[in-house]
């Protein structure tokens, strides 16, 4: 089983539970054994049951945490994985564990950063996107789906908590503890507590369909866990509070790359020019002449552009 075969991830995670002054940063933390059990079960649901899509695949793992599921993708046959994670300490753990298991460096890459910024500035040519444990740590679902639509992977695997609502609703929740390494990273648009939206299953399906992703399967967690003693971190799957769905992209895949880096149309996009997230974003398009270059800088910093005025005096 995956978690038992590769215990280094759980070991490193247990070691980094404590801050330098010795206080525990995750009072509700899972023990190493619980983590391994959870990894075993999630591996079956997310990877073993989807083996056909990982063979030789290039994979993008969003919110990759300490890389355990990026590694799982490689062990299921993926040729390359890129993990995107906001917290540097988790990327360090991932690098350490990958090196510990002798994973060839050319088969993986980790990008440390806010995944919204990374998706906006980088072009990804991948077959499978993993969005595991993230959709309930954000309220920017349409932005995420817009980016994924333009990444246009063949498959998308989403693992998320869902509410029990039967309508397509999103429940507004205050993130419990942003210090927790599993929670939303510091949010550029929050003041104090971070707000997130948890989807219901119908809203998850609507969201996916609206951006060209058809749900191919919804893993039968109830069947897998039936009759077994409750396992920490897994009980939520057993009662339908968390789902793992596999989707196929129905839109057009292009090899030249969609305009993911360019962002949504300027008139309808978010206030990217003013928000903290946008400050590090590079100009979206290569400009041609001095006027375009100047306008590109002006647009990204002020939201305004120069226009030629023909005055007749
Ligand atoms: C619940 S964990 C999920 C980890 C892993 N994907 C899994 O399924 O076990 C959520 C992860 O998302 C990361 N995260 C939260 N907000 C992020 C953001 N805006 N950009 C990148 N990573 C983020 C957190 O640091 C954390 O590692």
mmCIF file of N, CA, C and O and ligand atoms in Angstrom, residues 42 62-65 69 84-87 90 113-116 132-134 136-137 181-185, ligand 1:
data_model
loop_
_atom_site.group_PDB
_atom_site.id
_atom_site.type_symbol
_atom_site.label_atom_id
_atom_site.label_comp_id
_atom_site.label_asym_id
_atom_site.label_seq_id
_atom_site.Cartn_x
_atom_site.Cartn_y
_atom_site.Cartn_z
ATOM 1 N N UNK A 42 -6.568 6.810 0.144
ATOM 2 C CA UNK A 42 -6.698 7.825 -0.904
ATOM 3 C C UNK A 42 -5.946 7.393 -2.162
ATOM 4 O O UNK A 42 -6.357 7.699 -3.283
ATOM 5 N N UNK A 62 -2.102 20.640 -8.092
ATOM 6 C CA UNK A 62 -2.362 21.941 -7.469
ATOM 7 C C UNK A 62 -2.480 21.781 -5.955
ATOM 8 O O UNK A 62 -3.138 20.858 -5.485
ATOM 9 N N UNK A 63 -1.881 22.696 -5.220
ATOM 10 C CA UNK A 63 -1.873 22.618 -3.750
ATOM 11 C C UNK A 63 -1.230 21.289 -3.335
ATOM 12 O O UNK A 63 -1.833 20.474 -2.642
ATOM 13 N N UNK A 64 0.013 21.114 -3.769
ATOM 14 C CA UNK A 64 0.663 19.800 -3.687
ATOM 15 C C UNK A 64 1.142 19.435 -2.285
ATOM 16 O O UNK A 64 1.665 18.334 -2.078
ATOM 17 N N UNK A 65 1.016 20.374 -1.329
ATOM 18 C CA UNK A 65 1.365 20.096 0.063
ATOM 19 C C UNK A 65 2.810 19.568 0.137
ATOM 20 O O UNK A 65 3.694 20.204 -0.436
ATOM 21 N N UNK A 69 1.183 13.260 -3.024
ATOM 22 C CA UNK A 69 0.340 12.784 -4.132
ATOM 23 C C UNK A 69 0.959 13.092 -5.498
ATOM 24 O O UNK A 69 0.610 12.466 -6.485
ATOM 25 N N UNK A 84 2.393 22.573 -7.342
ATOM 26 C CA UNK A 84 2.314 24.004 -7.011
ATOM 27 C C UNK A 84 1.806 24.116 -5.585
ATOM 28 O O UNK A 84 0.747 23.581 -5.260
ATOM 29 N N UNK A 85 2.561 24.809 -4.759
ATOM 30 C CA UNK A 85 2.218 24.879 -3.333
ATOM 31 C C UNK A 85 2.668 26.237 -2.779
ATOM 32 O O UNK A 85 3.771 26.688 -3.081
ATOM 33 N N UNK A 86 1.795 26.818 -1.963
ATOM 34 C CA UNK A 86 2.101 28.160 -1.447
ATOM 35 C C UNK A 86 3.116 28.145 -0.315
ATOM 36 O O UNK A 86 3.845 29.114 -0.124
ATOM 37 N N UNK A 87 3.147 27.071 0.448
ATOM 38 C CA UNK A 87 3.986 27.085 1.665
ATOM 39 C C UNK A 87 5.361 26.463 1.396
ATOM 40 O O UNK A 87 5.485 25.285 1.074
ATOM 41 N N UNK A 90 6.589 23.206 3.068
ATOM 42 C CA UNK A 90 6.031 21.969 2.507
ATOM 43 C C UNK A 90 6.781 21.554 1.245
ATOM 44 O O UNK A 90 7.003 20.370 0.992
ATOM 45 N N UNK A 113 4.296 29.051 -4.666
ATOM 46 C CA UNK A 113 3.548 30.277 -4.943
ATOM 47 C C UNK A 113 2.060 30.047 -4.846
ATOM 48 O O UNK A 113 1.592 28.911 -4.722
ATOM 49 N N UNK A 114 1.350 31.154 -4.902
ATOM 50 C CA UNK A 114 -0.109 31.107 -4.910
ATOM 51 C C UNK A 114 -0.554 30.490 -6.236
ATOM 52 O O UNK A 114 -0.157 30.961 -7.301
ATOM 53 N N UNK A 115 -1.347 29.451 -6.167
ATOM 54 C CA UNK A 115 -1.660 28.735 -7.411
ATOM 55 C C UNK A 115 -2.410 29.604 -8.414
ATOM 56 O O UNK A 115 -2.316 29.399 -9.623
ATOM 57 N N UNK A 116 -3.145 30.605 -7.927
ATOM 58 C CA UNK A 116 -3.849 31.482 -8.869
ATOM 59 C C UNK A 116 -2.842 32.311 -9.669
ATOM 60 O O UNK A 116 -2.999 32.510 -10.867
ATOM 61 N N UNK A 132 -6.651 18.310 -5.404
ATOM 62 C CA UNK A 132 -7.002 17.471 -4.256
ATOM 63 C C UNK A 132 -6.971 18.313 -2.981
ATOM 64 O O UNK A 132 -5.962 18.955 -2.672
ATOM 65 N N UNK A 133 -8.069 18.303 -2.286
ATOM 66 C CA UNK A 133 -8.102 18.995 -0.994
ATOM 67 C C UNK A 133 -7.959 20.486 -1.096
ATOM 68 O O UNK A 133 -7.424 21.127 -0.188
ATOM 69 N N UNK A 134 -8.415 21.080 -2.187
ATOM 70 C CA UNK A 134 -8.258 22.531 -2.315
ATOM 71 C C UNK A 134 -9.560 23.302 -2.522
ATOM 72 O O UNK A 134 -9.687 24.432 -2.060
ATOM 73 N N UNK A 136 -12.313 23.553 -1.249
ATOM 74 C CA UNK A 136 -13.005 24.116 -0.086
ATOM 75 C C UNK A 136 -12.089 25.045 0.703
ATOM 76 O O UNK A 136 -12.421 25.453 1.812
ATOM 77 N N UNK A 137 -10.926 25.381 0.108
ATOM 78 C CA UNK A 137 -10.030 26.346 0.741
ATOM 79 C C UNK A 137 -9.969 27.629 -0.068
ATOM 80 O O UNK A 137 -8.975 28.366 0.001
ATOM 81 N N UNK A 181 -1.126 24.029 8.359
ATOM 82 C CA UNK A 181 -0.480 23.852 7.047
ATOM 83 C C UNK A 181 -1.423 23.277 6.002
ATOM 84 O O UNK A 181 -1.096 23.255 4.823
ATOM 85 N N UNK A 182 -2.581 22.798 6.439
ATOM 86 C CA UNK A 182 -3.521 22.235 5.457
ATOM 87 C C UNK A 182 -4.549 23.258 5.000
ATOM 88 O O UNK A 182 -5.402 22.961 4.178
ATOM 89 N N UNK A 183 -4.487 24.458 5.551
ATOM 90 C CA UNK A 183 -5.570 25.419 5.278
ATOM 91 C C UNK A 183 -5.223 26.343 4.111
ATOM 92 O O UNK A 183 -4.156 26.224 3.510
ATOM 93 N N UNK A 184 -6.139 27.261 3.830
ATOM 94 C CA UNK A 184 -5.906 28.242 2.769
ATOM 95 C C UNK A 184 -4.654 29.035 3.108
ATOM 96 O O UNK A 184 -4.425 29.370 4.272
ATOM 97 N N UNK A 185 -3.864 29.319 2.096
ATOM 98 C CA UNK A 185 -2.692 30.162 2.308
ATOM 99 C C UNK A 185 -3.178 31.602 2.470
ATOM 100 O O UNK A 185 -4.328 31.905 2.131
HETATM 101 C C1 LIG B 1 -5.859 20.309 2.639
HETATM 102 S S1 LIG B 1 -4.274 20.535 1.962
HETATM 103 C C2 LIG B 1 -4.363 19.439 0.580
HETATM 104 C C3 LIG B 1 -3.040 18.841 0.278
HETATM 105 C C4 LIG B 1 -3.054 17.721 -0.754
HETATM 106 N N1 LIG B 1 -3.359 18.222 -2.081
HETATM 107 C C5 LIG B 1 -4.022 16.657 -0.337
HETATM 108 O O1 LIG B 1 -5.033 16.462 -0.991
HETATM 109 O O2 LIG B 1 -3.764 16.017 0.673
HETATM 110 C C6 LIG B 1 -4.400 22.133 1.179
HETATM 111 C C7 LIG B 1 -3.080 22.603 0.628
HETATM 112 O O3 LIG B 1 -3.322 23.750 -0.180
HETATM 113 C C8 LIG B 1 -2.256 24.666 0.011
HETATM 114 N N2 LIG B 1 -2.768 25.968 -0.408
HETATM 115 C C9 LIG B 1 -3.748 26.686 0.166
HETATM 116 N N3 LIG B 1 -3.985 27.811 -0.517
HETATM 117 C C10 LIG B 1 -3.121 27.801 -1.580
HETATM 118 C C11 LIG B 1 -2.879 28.671 -2.656
HETATM 119 N N4 LIG B 1 -3.590 29.793 -2.818
HETATM 120 N N5 LIG B 1 -1.926 28.362 -3.549
HETATM 121 C C12 LIG B 1 -1.192 27.229 -3.415
HETATM 122 N N6 LIG B 1 -1.382 26.350 -2.403
HETATM 123 C C13 LIG B 1 -2.333 26.623 -1.490
HETATM 124 C C14 LIG B 1 -1.960 24.546 1.482
HETATM 125 O O4 LIG B 1 -0.716 25.085 1.834
HETATM 126 C C15 LIG B 1 -2.073 23.052 1.684
HETATM 127 O O5 LIG B 1 -0.847 22.422 1.431
#
